[in-house]
Short mmCIF file of C-alpha atoms in Angstrom, two decimals:
data_model
loop_
_atom_site.label_atom_id
_atom_site.label_comp_id
_atom_site.label_asym_id
_atom_site.label_seq_id
_atom_site.Cartn_x
_atom_site.Cartn_y
_atom_site.Cartn_z
CA MET A 302 155.50 80.96 15.30
CA VAL A 303 155.47 77.14 15.54
CA THR A 304 158.81 75.40 15.39
CA ASP A 305 159.62 71.72 15.18
CA ARG A 306 160.66 70.04 18.41
CA THR A 307 164.30 69.06 18.46
CA PHE A 308 166.56 66.72 20.41
CA PHE A 309 169.38 68.84 21.86
CA GLY A 310 169.22 70.95 18.72
CA HIS A 311 169.10 67.92 16.41
CA PRO A 312 166.23 66.42 14.39
CA ARG A 313 163.62 64.84 16.64
CA GLY A 314 164.14 61.54 14.85
CA LEU A 315 167.57 61.30 16.49
CA ALA A 316 165.86 60.79 19.86
CA THR A 317 163.95 57.83 18.41
CA LEU A 318 167.09 56.22 16.99
CA PHE A 319 169.12 57.13 20.10
CA GLY A 320 166.64 55.29 22.34
CA THR A 321 166.30 52.30 20.04
CA GLU A 322 170.06 51.83 19.80
CA MET A 323 170.51 52.34 23.55
CA TRP A 324 168.04 49.56 24.36
CA GLU A 325 169.43 47.26 21.67
CA ARG A 326 172.91 47.73 23.11
CA PHE A 327 171.47 47.13 26.59
CA SER A 328 170.21 43.75 25.41
CA TRP A 329 173.47 42.91 23.58
CA TYR A 330 175.87 43.90 26.35
CA GLY A 331 173.61 42.44 29.01
CA LEU A 332 173.70 39.02 27.36
CA ARG A 333 177.42 39.33 26.67
CA ALA A 334 178.13 40.05 30.34
CA ILE A 335 176.80 36.66 31.49
CA LEU A 336 177.02 34.41 28.41
CA ALA A 337 180.48 32.92 28.97
CA THR A 338 179.97 32.27 32.68
CA PHE A 339 176.52 30.75 31.97
CA MET A 340 178.01 28.37 29.44
CA ALA A 341 180.85 27.35 31.74
CA ALA A 342 178.60 26.87 34.79
CA SER A 343 177.81 23.24 35.58
CA PRO A 344 174.31 21.83 34.99
CA ALA A 345 173.96 21.73 38.78
CA HIS A 346 174.19 25.54 38.62
CA ALA A 347 171.77 25.75 35.65
CA GLY A 348 174.58 26.25 33.13
CA LEU A 349 175.62 24.34 30.01
CA GLY A 350 178.65 22.69 31.60
CA LEU A 351 181.10 23.63 28.82
CA SER A 352 184.78 24.15 29.60
CA GLN A 353 186.02 27.73 29.93
CA GLU A 354 188.11 27.19 26.79
CA THR A 355 185.07 26.14 24.74
CA SER A 356 182.93 28.91 26.23
CA GLN A 357 185.57 31.45 25.21
CA ALA A 358 185.56 30.03 21.67
CA VAL A 359 181.74 30.20 21.47
CA VAL A 360 181.65 33.81 22.66
CA GLY A 361 184.39 34.62 20.14
CA VAL A 362 182.60 33.21 17.08
CA TYR A 363 179.29 34.61 18.32
CA GLY A 364 180.77 38.11 18.40
CA ALA A 365 182.50 37.48 15.07
CA LEU A 366 179.27 36.46 13.34
CA ILE A 367 177.48 39.50 14.75
CA TYR A 368 179.87 41.74 12.81
CA LEU A 369 180.05 39.51 9.74
CA VAL A 370 176.28 39.52 9.12
CA ALA A 371 176.29 43.33 8.96
CA LEU A 372 177.28 42.93 5.29
CA PRO A 373 174.22 40.93 4.14
CA GLY A 374 172.06 42.97 6.55
CA GLY A 375 172.97 46.17 4.78
CA TRP A 376 172.35 44.56 1.39
CA ILE A 377 168.88 43.34 2.42
CA ALA A 378 167.96 46.88 3.52
CA ASP A 379 169.26 48.41 0.29
CA ARG A 380 167.58 45.92 -2.02
CA ILE A 381 164.53 44.48 -0.25
CA LEU A 382 163.23 45.96 3.02
CA GLY A 383 164.57 49.48 3.33
CA ALA A 384 166.48 50.63 6.41
CA ARG A 385 163.41 51.47 8.51
CA ARG A 386 161.72 48.06 8.24
CA SER A 387 165.10 46.32 8.56
CA VAL A 388 165.66 47.98 11.94
CA PHE A 389 162.18 47.00 13.15
CA TRP A 390 162.33 43.37 12.04
CA GLY A 391 165.93 43.10 13.21
CA GLY A 392 164.94 44.27 16.68
CA PHE A 393 161.94 41.93 16.70
CA VAL A 394 164.12 38.91 15.83
CA ILE A 395 166.66 39.94 18.48
CA MET A 396 163.88 40.07 21.06
CA LEU A 397 162.72 36.58 20.04
CA GLY A 398 166.30 35.38 20.46
CA HIS A 399 166.51 36.65 24.02
CA ILE A 400 163.09 35.18 24.80
CA SER A 401 164.28 31.82 23.48
CA MET A 402 167.30 31.94 25.79
CA ALA A 403 165.10 32.93 28.72
CA ILE A 404 162.95 29.78 28.48
CA PRO A 405 163.83 27.89 31.71
CA VAL A 406 164.33 24.38 30.34
CA ALA A 407 167.25 22.02 30.77
CA SER A 408 167.78 21.53 27.00
CA SER A 409 170.41 23.71 25.34
CA LEU A 410 168.38 23.83 22.09
CA PHE A 411 166.70 27.11 22.99
CA VAL A 412 170.08 28.66 23.88
CA TRP A 413 171.58 27.89 20.46
CA LEU A 414 168.38 28.95 18.71
CA GLY A 415 168.40 32.19 20.69
CA LEU A 416 171.99 33.00 19.72
CA LEU A 417 171.20 32.29 16.07
CA LEU A 418 168.20 34.62 16.14
CA ILE A 419 170.20 37.39 17.86
CA ILE A 420 172.93 37.12 15.22
CA ALA A 421 170.40 37.32 12.37
CA GLY A 422 168.48 40.21 13.95
CA THR A 423 171.59 42.24 14.73
CA GLY A 424 172.70 41.89 11.12
CA LEU A 425 169.51 43.67 10.08
CA LEU A 426 169.42 46.30 12.83
CA LYS A 427 172.99 47.34 13.53
CA PRO A 428 174.24 48.64 10.16
CA ASN A 429 170.93 50.17 9.12
CA ILE A 430 170.14 52.23 12.19
CA SER A 431 173.45 54.05 11.70
CA VAL A 432 172.52 54.73 8.07
CA MET A 433 169.24 56.27 9.24
CA VAL A 434 171.05 58.59 11.64
CA GLY A 435 173.12 59.94 8.76
CA ARG A 436 170.02 60.46 6.58
CA LEU A 437 168.33 62.68 9.17
CA TYR A 438 170.59 65.54 8.03
CA PRO A 439 170.99 67.36 4.72
CA GLU A 440 174.06 66.17 2.80
CA GLU A 441 175.88 69.47 3.26
CA ASP A 442 175.30 69.59 7.06
CA ASP A 443 178.49 67.71 8.02
CA GLY A 444 179.02 69.49 11.33
CA ARG A 445 175.59 68.72 12.80
CA ARG A 446 175.74 65.16 11.43
CA ASP A 447 179.06 64.52 13.21
CA ALA A 448 177.61 65.95 16.43
CA GLY A 449 174.50 63.80 15.97
CA PHE A 450 176.62 60.67 15.67
CA SER A 451 178.41 61.68 18.88
CA LEU A 452 175.07 61.76 20.70
CA PHE A 453 174.15 58.44 19.10
CA TYR A 454 177.47 57.01 20.32
CA LEU A 455 176.58 58.20 23.83
CA GLY A 456 173.37 56.14 23.66
CA ILE A 457 175.39 53.05 22.76
CA ASN A 458 177.63 53.46 25.77
CA LEU A 459 174.81 54.27 28.18
CA GLY A 460 173.21 50.96 27.25
CA ALA A 461 176.57 49.19 27.49
CA PHE A 462 177.23 50.69 30.94
CA PHE A 463 173.94 49.85 32.65
CA ALA A 464 173.33 46.44 31.04
CA PRO A 465 176.01 44.42 32.89
CA LEU A 466 174.97 45.98 36.20
CA VAL A 467 171.28 45.13 35.77
CA VAL A 468 171.55 41.80 33.96
CA GLY A 469 174.45 40.62 36.11
CA TRP A 470 172.52 41.40 39.30
CA LEU A 471 169.40 39.59 38.07
CA ALA A 472 171.43 36.55 36.99
CA GLU A 473 173.12 36.11 40.38
CA GLY A 474 172.35 32.90 42.23
CA ASP A 475 172.15 30.88 39.00
CA ARG A 476 169.14 32.90 37.77
CA TRP A 477 170.60 33.01 34.27
CA HIS A 478 167.26 32.96 32.50
CA LEU A 479 166.10 35.95 34.52
CA GLY A 480 169.10 37.83 33.19
CA PHE A 481 168.24 36.75 29.64
CA SER A 482 164.69 37.95 30.25
CA ALA A 483 165.97 41.40 31.15
CA ALA A 484 167.81 41.54 27.82
CA ALA A 485 164.54 40.59 26.07
CA VAL A 486 162.64 43.32 27.93
CA GLY A 487 165.32 45.84 26.97
CA MET A 488 164.94 45.05 23.29
CA ALA A 489 161.13 45.14 23.61
CA LEU A 490 161.34 48.64 25.12
CA GLY A 491 163.56 49.68 22.23
CA LEU A 492 161.01 48.41 19.72
CA VAL A 493 158.09 50.15 21.43
CA GLN A 494 160.03 53.39 21.52
CA TYR A 495 160.98 52.96 17.83
CA VAL A 496 157.36 52.44 16.72
CA LEU A 497 155.98 55.29 18.83
CA GLY A 498 158.65 57.66 17.57
CA GLY A 499 158.27 56.58 13.95
CA ARG A 500 156.57 59.80 12.82
CA SER A 501 159.62 61.83 13.82
CA LEU A 502 161.73 59.94 11.27
CA ARG A 503 159.78 61.67 8.45
CA GLY A 504 160.12 58.88 5.91
CA VAL A 505 163.84 58.27 6.44
CA GLY A 506 164.72 54.73 5.32
CA GLU A 507 161.19 53.96 4.13
CA ARG A 508 162.21 52.55 0.76
CA PRO A 509 165.11 50.41 -0.45
CA GLY A 510 167.76 52.31 -2.35
CA LEU A 511 167.62 49.92 -5.32
CA ARG A 512 164.73 47.48 -4.93
CA LEU A 513 165.08 44.00 -6.42
CA THR A 514 162.89 43.20 -9.39
CA PRO A 515 160.41 40.32 -8.95
CA ARG A 516 162.74 38.10 -10.98
CA GLU A 517 165.73 39.04 -8.80
CA ARG A 518 163.66 38.36 -5.66
CA ARG A 519 162.81 34.86 -6.84
CA ARG A 520 166.45 34.19 -7.63
CA PHE A 521 167.49 35.52 -4.23
CA GLY A 522 164.92 33.30 -2.50
CA ARG A 523 166.19 30.24 -4.33
CA LEU A 524 169.80 31.03 -3.42
CA VAL A 525 168.91 31.48 0.27
CA ALA A 526 166.94 28.23 0.30
CA LEU A 527 169.82 26.41 -1.39
CA GLY A 528 172.31 27.83 1.10
CA VAL A 529 170.17 26.75 4.08
CA VAL A 530 169.68 23.25 2.66
CA LEU A 531 173.40 22.80 1.92
CA THR A 532 174.33 24.01 5.41
CA LEU A 533 171.88 21.59 7.02
CA VAL A 534 173.13 18.71 4.84
CA VAL A 535 176.77 19.41 5.74
CA LEU A 536 175.97 19.68 9.45
CA GLY A 537 173.82 16.56 9.30
CA ALA A 538 176.56 14.58 7.57
CA TRP A 539 179.10 15.84 10.09
CA ALA A 540 176.84 14.90 13.00
CA ALA A 541 176.33 11.44 11.50
CA THR A 542 180.07 10.79 11.76
CA GLY A 543 179.88 11.32 15.52
CA THR A 544 182.66 13.92 15.44
CA LEU A 545 180.54 17.10 15.59
CA THR A 546 181.09 18.92 18.87
CA VAL A 547 180.61 22.53 19.95
CA ASP A 548 184.38 22.97 20.18
CA ARG A 549 185.06 21.67 16.66
CA PHE A 550 182.18 23.68 15.26
CA THR A 551 183.73 26.90 16.58
CA VAL A 552 187.02 25.97 14.87
CA ALA A 553 185.21 25.40 11.56
CA LEU A 554 183.41 28.75 11.84
CA THR A 555 186.68 30.52 12.65
CA LEU A 556 188.28 29.08 9.50
CA VAL A 557 185.31 30.25 7.41
CA ILE A 558 185.55 33.73 8.91
CA LEU A 559 189.28 33.88 8.15
CA ILE A 560 188.66 32.88 4.53
CA VAL A 561 186.23 35.78 3.96
CA PRO A 562 188.74 38.69 4.04
CA VAL A 563 191.41 36.68 2.22
CA ALA A 564 188.96 35.93 -0.59
CA TYR A 565 187.65 39.49 -0.64
CA PHE A 566 191.05 41.16 -0.79
CA GLY A 567 192.12 38.66 -3.45
CA TYR A 568 189.00 39.49 -5.45
CA ILE A 569 189.77 43.23 -5.24
CA MET A 570 193.49 42.99 -5.95
CA PHE A 571 193.50 40.35 -8.69
CA GLY A 572 190.08 40.75 -10.30
CA SER A 573 189.57 42.79 -13.46
CA HIS A 574 188.12 45.93 -11.90
CA ASP A 575 190.22 48.51 -13.74
CA LEU A 576 191.96 49.59 -10.54
CA THR A 577 194.53 52.31 -11.03
CA GLU A 578 198.07 51.77 -9.80
CA ASP A 579 197.47 54.29 -7.00
CA GLU A 580 194.35 52.39 -5.88
CA ARG A 581 196.31 49.12 -5.75
CA ILE A 582 199.04 50.73 -3.67
CA ARG A 583 196.50 52.20 -1.24
CA MET A 584 194.82 48.81 -0.91
CA LYS A 585 198.17 47.22 -0.01
CA ALA A 586 198.54 49.79 2.76
CA TYR A 587 194.99 49.11 3.93
CA ILE A 588 195.64 45.37 4.22
CA TRP A 589 198.39 46.09 6.76
CA LEU A 590 196.03 48.32 8.74
CA PHE A 591 193.35 45.62 8.51
CA VAL A 592 195.70 43.04 10.03
CA ALA A 593 196.67 45.51 12.77
CA ALA A 594 193.00 46.14 13.59
CA ALA A 595 192.27 42.39 13.72
CA ILE A 596 195.12 41.91 16.21
CA PHE A 597 193.77 44.76 18.32
CA TRP A 598 190.23 43.33 18.45
CA MET A 599 191.60 39.84 19.11
CA ILE A 600 192.75 41.09 22.52
CA TYR A 601 190.26 43.87 23.20
CA ASP A 602 187.22 41.63 22.75
CA LEU A 603 188.41 39.02 25.24
CA ALA A 604 186.65 41.15 27.85
CA PRO A 605 183.42 39.07 27.90
CA SER A 606 185.26 35.75 28.08
CA LYS A 607 188.84 35.48 29.33
CA LEU A 608 188.75 38.62 31.49
CA LEU A 609 185.28 37.77 32.75
CA PHE A 610 186.52 34.35 33.91
CA PHE A 611 189.48 36.06 35.59
CA ALA A 612 187.09 38.37 37.43
CA GLN A 613 185.03 35.37 38.54
CA ASP A 614 187.87 33.07 39.61
CA HIS A 615 190.78 35.29 40.67
CA THR A 616 189.45 38.69 41.70
CA ASP A 617 188.26 40.14 45.00
CA LEU A 618 185.11 41.79 43.66
CA SER A 619 184.95 44.71 46.06
CA LEU A 620 184.95 48.30 44.78
CA PHE A 621 185.08 51.16 47.31
CA GLY A 622 183.93 48.64 49.90
CA ILE A 623 180.89 47.68 47.80
CA ARG A 624 180.50 44.07 46.69
CA ILE A 625 179.98 43.66 42.93
CA ASN A 626 179.60 40.59 40.73
CA GLN A 627 181.87 39.58 37.86
CA ALA A 628 179.43 40.81 35.22
CA ALA A 629 179.64 44.34 36.64
CA THR A 630 183.32 44.53 35.60
CA GLN A 631 182.05 44.73 32.01
CA SER A 632 180.73 48.23 32.81
CA PHE A 633 184.24 49.64 33.34
CA ASN A 634 184.91 49.85 29.60
CA PRO A 635 181.86 51.92 28.50
CA LEU A 636 182.27 54.16 31.56
CA PHE A 637 185.81 55.05 30.53
CA ILE A 638 184.73 55.53 26.91
CA MET A 639 182.10 58.08 27.95
CA ILE A 640 184.65 59.91 30.09
CA PHE A 641 187.49 60.02 27.56
CA VAL A 642 185.71 60.40 24.19
CA PRO A 643 185.66 64.22 24.41
CA VAL A 644 189.27 64.25 25.65
CA PHE A 645 190.55 62.23 22.70
CA ALA A 646 188.36 64.11 20.21
CA ALA A 647 189.91 67.38 21.37
CA LEU A 648 193.40 65.81 21.35
CA TRP A 649 193.17 64.66 17.72
CA VAL A 650 191.91 68.08 16.64
CA ARG A 651 194.81 69.74 18.46
CA LEU A 652 197.42 67.38 17.01
CA GLY A 653 195.93 67.63 13.52
CA THR A 654 198.04 66.06 10.77
CA ARG A 655 201.06 65.66 13.02
CA VAL A 656 199.79 62.22 14.02
CA SER A 657 199.13 59.87 11.13
CA THR A 658 196.70 56.96 10.87
CA PRO A 659 199.49 54.30 11.13
CA GLN A 660 200.76 56.02 14.29
CA LYS A 661 197.27 56.00 15.83
CA PHE A 662 196.91 52.31 15.01
CA GLY A 663 200.39 51.63 16.38
CA PHE A 664 199.61 53.44 19.62
CA ALA A 665 196.38 51.46 19.96
CA LEU A 666 198.22 48.15 19.57
CA VAL A 667 200.89 49.12 22.09
CA MET A 668 198.18 50.13 24.57
CA VAL A 669 196.20 46.92 24.24
CA GLY A 670 199.46 44.99 24.51
CA LEU A 671 200.44 46.83 27.68
CA SER A 672 197.02 46.07 29.14
CA PHE A 673 197.83 42.36 28.86
CA VAL A 674 201.24 42.92 30.44
CA VAL A 675 199.25 44.24 33.40
CA MET A 676 197.01 41.15 33.18
CA ALA A 677 200.10 38.92 33.25
CA VAL A 678 201.25 40.59 36.47
CA ALA A 679 197.77 40.26 37.98
CA ALA A 680 197.58 36.58 36.97
CA GLY A 681 200.96 35.95 38.57
CA LEU A 682 199.83 37.56 41.82
CA ALA A 683 196.54 35.64 41.68
CA GLY A 684 198.50 32.41 42.08
CA ALA A 685 198.83 33.28 45.75
CA GLY A 686 195.16 34.28 46.17
CA ARG A 687 192.60 36.66 44.75
CA VAL A 688 193.79 40.07 43.56
CA SER A 689 192.08 43.43 43.80
CA VAL A 690 189.48 44.34 41.18
CA TRP A 691 191.49 47.52 40.62
CA TRP A 692 193.81 45.48 38.41
CA LEU A 693 190.93 45.02 35.97
CA VAL A 694 190.01 48.71 36.26
CA LEU A 695 193.57 49.56 35.16
CA VAL A 696 193.44 47.04 32.30
CA TYR A 697 190.19 48.47 30.91
CA LEU A 698 191.46 52.04 31.28
CA ILE A 699 194.57 51.28 29.21
CA GLN A 700 192.50 49.42 26.61
CA VAL A 701 190.11 52.34 26.19
CA PHE A 702 193.05 54.63 25.40
CA GLY A 703 193.86 52.22 22.58
CA GLU A 704 190.26 51.85 21.42
CA LEU A 705 189.76 55.60 21.12
CA SER A 706 192.91 55.82 19.00
CA LEU A 707 191.87 53.10 16.55
CA SER A 708 188.10 52.75 16.34
CA PRO A 709 187.11 56.33 15.37
CA VAL A 710 189.52 56.41 12.42
CA GLY A 711 188.79 52.87 11.19
CA LEU A 712 185.79 53.65 8.99
CA SER A 713 187.33 56.93 7.90
CA VAL A 714 190.54 55.36 6.61
CA THR A 715 188.53 52.53 5.02
CA THR A 716 186.52 55.05 3.02
CA LYS A 717 189.62 57.00 2.07
CA LEU A 718 191.65 54.03 0.81
CA ALA A 719 188.82 52.14 -0.93
CA PRO A 720 189.05 51.89 -4.73
CA GLU A 721 186.32 53.83 -6.50
CA ALA A 722 184.62 50.61 -7.63
CA PHE A 723 184.32 49.37 -4.04
CA LYS A 724 183.47 52.52 -2.05
CA GLY A 725 180.17 51.19 -0.67
CA GLN A 726 181.23 47.60 -0.11
CA MET A 727 184.49 48.48 1.64
CA LEU A 728 182.71 49.99 4.62
CA GLY A 729 181.77 46.45 5.64
CA ILE A 730 185.40 45.37 5.49
CA TRP A 731 186.16 47.31 8.67
CA PHE A 732 183.63 45.19 10.54
CA ILE A 733 185.22 42.04 9.11
CA ALA A 734 188.46 43.07 10.87
CA VAL A 735 186.51 43.00 14.15
CA SER A 736 184.98 39.67 13.13
CA VAL A 737 188.38 38.09 12.43
CA GLY A 738 189.80 39.42 15.70
CA ASP A 739 186.87 38.10 17.74
CA ALA A 740 186.98 34.65 16.12
CA VAL A 741 190.74 34.21 16.53
CA GLY A 742 190.65 35.64 20.05
CA GLY A 743 188.08 33.03 21.01
CA GLN A 744 190.42 30.28 19.86
CA THR A 745 193.40 31.61 21.84
CA GLY A 746 191.98 29.93 24.93
CA ARG A 747 193.58 26.73 23.60
CA LEU A 748 196.98 28.23 24.46
CA GLY A 749 196.07 27.52 28.09
CA ARG A 750 196.85 23.86 27.41
CA VAL A 751 200.55 24.63 26.97
CA LEU A 752 201.01 28.00 28.67
CA SER A 753 200.57 29.21 32.22
CA GLU A 754 198.02 31.97 32.78
CA PRO A 755 200.61 34.79 33.04
CA MET A 756 202.46 33.49 29.97
CA TYR A 757 199.20 33.38 28.00
CA TYR A 758 198.71 37.10 28.55
CA LEU A 759 202.37 37.86 27.79
CA VAL A 760 202.29 35.99 24.46
CA LEU A 761 199.26 37.98 23.27
CA ALA A 762 200.78 41.19 24.65
CA ALA A 763 204.00 40.56 22.71
CA MET A 764 202.04 40.05 19.47
CA ALA A 765 200.23 43.36 19.86
CA ILE A 766 203.27 45.37 20.95
CA VAL A 767 205.48 44.01 18.16
CA ALA A 768 202.76 44.78 15.61
CA GLY A 769 202.37 48.28 17.04
CA LEU A 770 206.10 48.98 16.93
CA ALA A 771 206.21 47.70 13.34
CA LEU A 772 203.58 50.26 12.38
CA PHE A 773 205.65 53.03 13.99
CA LEU A 774 208.75 51.76 12.18
CA PHE A 775 207.06 51.75 8.77
CA THR A 776 204.87 54.81 9.30
CA ARG A 777 206.62 56.86 6.63
CA SER A 778 206.32 54.10 4.02
CA LEU A 779 202.65 53.54 4.81
CA ARG A 780 201.87 57.25 4.64
CA VAL A 781 203.43 57.42 1.20
CA MET A 782 201.41 54.36 0.08
CA MET A 783 198.23 55.90 1.52
CA ALA A 784 199.03 59.36 0.11
CA GLU A 785 198.10 60.60 3.57
CA HIS A 786 198.13 64.37 3.97
CA HIS A 787 199.13 64.51 0.30
CA GLU A 788 202.79 63.81 0.96
CA PRO A 789 204.80 63.37 -2.25
CA ALA A 790 206.30 59.92 -2.79
CA MET A 791 209.80 61.31 -3.28
CA ARG A 792 211.54 64.41 -1.95
#
């Protein structure tokens, strides 16, 4: 009897998507591990010569845009390309972006072009490869699908763990473009593996869910062209005034990113969508959780900027007597995630409905806040000399406890609280919370102008802890608004 080959008991196509995502994450986390320090390095050291504050802002809006473009990327797959071609072309554009950054020329043009290409490519690849994983399974096979996503998640973290080690090592000695080349090679390997394993996908994602008509395509093309032209005109006019700088551009992008959720929630709440009163109440609860998530990511995603600079400037980079570079500290986070994912998964099953979503979010905020209390202590000690790298190990360990309490339930609660008319669209809102957090976090570097390093960490820690305690305080009210666990509004 001939049986189909499987991947740890799962459809063979999961191996194809697992490998593609692992290599894409290798390229993403590899670049992220050296981007801020490359930008802040002086031209004498082959860097861009930006200040650490501006570099932090650039990394923040770069990460924010990565998550923001997941929305149009999903739409393009649904209406034009289909998920399968979107993943391929997304990966191809990402690879071109890393190649652009790897070109060893003094001009920064290829760096900015590379980042733009990576943002555009990730918008196509990232949301759609996850959709394809889900479609490998029959609709009723929830158990195997959940297990398949767990394996997929492992691939993400394997790529995230090894990338800083490899890329950081190659980039040592001002060999930044060699590090960027490794990220390009990683994405190329992912593409090759994706094409070779294409047959195992068995047609998954081949066609758009609702293809645009020729008339709609022409209209879409005109709108895109108009948007590009208007953007270029605005930037050109701004440049002509002599006031356009990288720093100011990041502020403008942050403001745009902040406007997106405000406009979207306003559209949902005040538009004529025939929302029921219960749906409006649940949306009000979700807005509070959205703000909490944005605060969490504002701190959590300072790892590739503020904490990376701390590792470079104030840390004795010796682990078990082995010398490491600052980029390698970015591997602590995915290592802890891989270790503790099964622990937290078992914990939430054991606790069941005794721990609510607001309590999980509150715990996450308190944890990420406490991690910056630890950073404040480390920064204070660093005033007298470099501190042990174990301080950063502790910080990332505490943060992972928070991340595993918030991230896994984010999409779930988004789906649950979304009004019926916005079920599909609302999934992208969760990623906008990450986008807002990343953008605002990038701008917090400006606080260094008026605050000492320890006080900077304490201010952000206080914001997170106060927000977390507020969620604990209002847990009962939020659970009633969310109708969580079907609690009655009045007893």
